[in-house]
GROMACS .gro file of C-alpha atoms in nm:
model
  169
    1UNK     CA    1  10.328  -2.771  17.457
    2UNK     CA    2  10.684  -2.698  17.353
    3UNK     CA    3  10.820  -2.738  17.003
    4UNK     CA    4  11.094  -2.996  16.960
    5UNK     CA    5  11.323  -3.034  16.661
    6UNK     CA    6  11.507  -3.347  16.550
    7UNK     CA    7  11.870  -3.340  16.660
    8UNK     CA    8  12.118  -3.541  16.451
    9UNK     CA    9  12.263  -3.822  16.661
   10UNK     CA   10  12.599  -3.772  16.491
   11UNK     CA   11  12.619  -3.428  16.652
   12UNK     CA   12  12.575  -3.553  17.009
   13UNK     CA   13  12.852  -3.428  17.231
   14UNK     CA   14  12.731  -3.538  17.569
   15UNK     CA   15  12.873  -3.713  17.867
   16UNK     CA   16  12.637  -3.995  17.971
   17UNK     CA   17  12.809  -4.016  18.311
   18UNK     CA   18  12.699  -3.659  18.380
   19UNK     CA   19  12.367  -3.668  18.194
   20UNK     CA   20  12.239  -3.985  18.361
   21UNK     CA   21  12.451  -4.042  18.668
   22UNK     CA   22  12.478  -3.687  18.798
   23UNK     CA   23  12.196  -3.480  18.643
   24UNK     CA   24  11.949  -3.771  18.612
   25UNK     CA   25  11.685  -3.833  18.349
   26UNK     CA   26  11.317  -3.922  18.351
   27UNK     CA   27  11.218  -4.253  18.196
   28UNK     CA   28  10.870  -4.255  18.043
   29UNK     CA   29  10.685  -4.561  17.919
   30UNK     CA   30  10.327  -4.603  17.810
   31UNK     CA   31  10.095  -4.485  17.538
   32UNK     CA   32   9.838  -4.212  17.464
   33UNK     CA   33   9.595  -4.364  17.718
   34UNK     CA   34   9.824  -4.425  18.014
   35UNK     CA   35  10.190  -4.371  18.089
   36UNK     CA   36  10.416  -4.359  18.390
   37UNK     CA   37  10.745  -4.191  18.466
   38UNK     CA   38  11.037  -4.240  18.701
   39UNK     CA   39  11.366  -4.067  18.760
   40UNK     CA   40  11.672  -4.271  18.670
   41UNK     CA   41  12.037  -4.233  18.755
   42UNK     CA   42  12.153  -4.573  18.625
   43UNK     CA   43  12.188  -4.634  18.253
   44UNK     CA   44  12.393  -4.544  17.953
   45UNK     CA   45  12.430  -4.501  17.580
   46UNK     CA   46  12.640  -4.677  17.323
   47UNK     CA   47  12.640  -4.915  17.032
   48UNK     CA   48  12.506  -5.270  17.061
   49UNK     CA   49  12.402  -5.517  16.793
   50UNK     CA   50  12.504  -5.262  16.530
   51UNK     CA   51  12.256  -5.006  16.662
   52UNK     CA   52  12.275  -4.683  16.862
   53UNK     CA   53  12.118  -4.771  17.196
   54UNK     CA   54  12.025  -4.651  17.541
   55UNK     CA   55  12.001  -4.889  17.832
   56UNK     CA   56  11.815  -4.834  18.158
   57UNK     CA   57  11.749  -5.031  18.474
   58UNK     CA   58  11.410  -5.063  18.644
   59UNK     CA   59  11.352  -5.242  18.975
   60UNK     CA   60  11.087  -5.514  18.998
   61UNK     CA   61  10.895  -5.309  19.256
   62UNK     CA   62  10.854  -5.002  19.034
   63UNK     CA   63  10.514  -4.927  18.883
   64UNK     CA   64  10.694  -4.815  18.566
   65UNK     CA   65  10.818  -5.170  18.511
   66UNK     CA   66  10.478  -5.294  18.396
   67UNK     CA   67  10.470  -5.016  18.135
   68UNK     CA   68  10.821  -5.107  18.020
   69UNK     CA   69  10.718  -5.473  17.991
   70UNK     CA   70  10.396  -5.400  17.801
   71UNK     CA   71  10.516  -5.128  17.565
   72UNK     CA   72  10.759  -5.151  17.276
   73UNK     CA   73  10.893  -4.797  17.318
   74UNK     CA   74  11.019  -4.565  17.592
   75UNK     CA   75  11.183  -4.227  17.624
   76UNK     CA   76  11.445  -4.050  17.830
   77UNK     CA   77  11.390  -3.684  17.908
   78UNK     CA   78  11.678  -3.461  18.014
   79UNK     CA   79  11.632  -3.120  18.174
   80UNK     CA   80  11.822  -2.792  18.183
   81UNK     CA   81  12.050  -2.742  18.484
   82UNK     CA   82  11.811  -2.491  18.639
   83UNK     CA   83  11.529  -2.747  18.649
   84UNK     CA   84  11.409  -2.830  18.999
   85UNK     CA   85  11.609  -3.117  19.148
   86UNK     CA   86  11.328  -3.165  19.399
   87UNK     CA   87  11.086  -3.242  19.113
   88UNK     CA   88  11.320  -3.513  18.988
   89UNK     CA   89  11.354  -3.652  19.340
   90UNK     CA   90  10.976  -3.656  19.371
   91UNK     CA   91  10.930  -3.843  19.042
   92UNK     CA   92  11.182  -4.101  19.161
   93UNK     CA   93  11.038  -4.158  19.506
   94UNK     CA   94  10.658  -4.155  19.468
   95UNK     CA   95  10.462  -4.429  19.293
   96UNK     CA   96  10.246  -4.337  18.996
   97UNK     CA   97  10.020  -4.621  19.103
   98UNK     CA   98   9.901  -4.417  19.401
   99UNK     CA   99   9.885  -4.067  19.256
  100UNK     CA  100   9.923  -3.866  18.937
  101UNK     CA  101  10.291  -3.780  18.972
  102UNK     CA  102  10.299  -3.556  18.666
  103UNK     CA  103  10.007  -3.347  18.786
  104UNK     CA  104  10.160  -3.313  19.133
  105UNK     CA  105  10.497  -3.213  18.982
  106UNK     CA  106  10.327  -2.970  18.738
  107UNK     CA  107  10.464  -3.157  18.437
  108UNK     CA  108  10.300  -3.262  18.113
  109UNK     CA  109  10.331  -3.545  17.865
  110UNK     CA  110  10.406  -3.481  17.502
  111UNK     CA  111  10.442  -3.740  17.226
  112UNK     CA  112  10.683  -3.800  16.942
  113UNK     CA  113  10.544  -4.064  16.704
  114UNK     CA  114  10.326  -4.191  16.991
  115UNK     CA  115  10.621  -4.224  17.231
  116UNK     CA  116  10.547  -4.027  17.551
  117UNK     CA  117  10.803  -3.791  17.705
  118UNK     CA  118  10.805  -3.500  17.951
  119UNK     CA  119  10.726  -3.176  17.768
  120UNK     CA  120  10.925  -2.958  18.008
  121UNK     CA  121  11.252  -3.130  17.917
  122UNK     CA  122  11.497  -2.979  17.675
  123UNK     CA  123  11.652  -3.295  17.533
  124UNK     CA  124  11.462  -3.615  17.451
  125UNK     CA  125  11.571  -3.959  17.334
  126UNK     CA  126  11.302  -4.198  17.212
  127UNK     CA  127  11.377  -4.569  17.192
  128UNK     CA  128  11.235  -4.891  17.054
  129UNK     CA  129  11.280  -5.170  17.308
  130UNK     CA  130  11.519  -5.439  17.186
  131UNK     CA  131  11.564  -5.650  17.498
  132UNK     CA  132  11.471  -5.693  17.862
  133UNK     CA  133  11.721  -5.885  18.073
  134UNK     CA  134  11.647  -5.975  18.433
  135UNK     CA  135  11.946  -5.909  18.659
  136UNK     CA  136  11.995  -6.207  18.891
  137UNK     CA  137  12.235  -6.259  19.183
  138UNK     CA  138  12.409  -6.547  19.005
  139UNK     CA  139  12.523  -6.302  18.735
  140UNK     CA  140  12.728  -6.091  18.981
  141UNK     CA  141  13.100  -6.154  18.958
  142UNK     CA  142  13.161  -5.906  19.241
  143UNK     CA  143  12.971  -6.027  19.552
  144UNK     CA  144  12.963  -5.672  19.690
  145UNK     CA  145  12.706  -5.574  19.428
  146UNK     CA  146  12.436  -5.788  19.587
  147UNK     CA  147  12.535  -5.683  19.939
  148UNK     CA  148  12.546  -5.313  19.854
  149UNK     CA  149  12.256  -5.271  19.611
  150UNK     CA  150  12.018  -5.565  19.658
  151UNK     CA  151  11.993  -5.642  20.029
  152UNK     CA  152  11.615  -5.638  19.999
  153UNK     CA  153  11.607  -5.863  19.690
  154UNK     CA  154  11.444  -5.591  19.476
  155UNK     CA  155  11.639  -5.661  19.158
  156UNK     CA  156  11.651  -5.473  18.828
  157UNK     CA  157  11.564  -5.555  18.472
  158UNK     CA  158  11.796  -5.402  18.214
  159UNK     CA  159  11.610  -5.266  17.911
  160UNK     CA  160  11.803  -5.193  17.593
  161UNK     CA  161  11.639  -4.970  17.336
  162UNK     CA  162  11.743  -4.866  16.988
  163UNK     CA  163  11.747  -4.489  16.963
  164UNK     CA  164  11.470  -4.386  16.726
  165UNK     CA  165  11.523  -4.012  16.746
  166UNK     CA  166  11.683  -3.737  16.946
  167UNK     CA  167  11.482  -3.419  16.995
  168UNK     CA  168  11.585  -3.082  17.131
  169UNK     CA  169  11.403  -2.757  17.198
   0.00000   0.00000   0.00000
């Protein structure tokens, strides 16, 4: 297991458009007994309700969703640029319900205050879930959103989490 140090949130100088949208992150939810992971490329960071937050989107069909719904915490793991893009693609395309994705990707869970994250990452954000909002077609102002992203009806839930800690190795 790697050693992670707390990283002051005030010192963050990151671009969430690059970190999440381009380089991707791995969302982990669960506990010491069972957890699941998935690659994400939709989400963000900011301030909401007077708190530093991360927000992520999980489709109804994803196995990870049940972990997000049952657990009060989750994490985002970010990786160095040289990390295998194919591993991230694998984690985002295979269901943890059918196989042990972490074992197959040669990755390991670690825990920070009982919040699971991927040990091979280099930058971790742990969050306490504040809200879960189901995205519905009637909320779209732009009709192209449903046509482009939800033809199959597999909608997202947006989870907002207060950032508990940022860790770096």
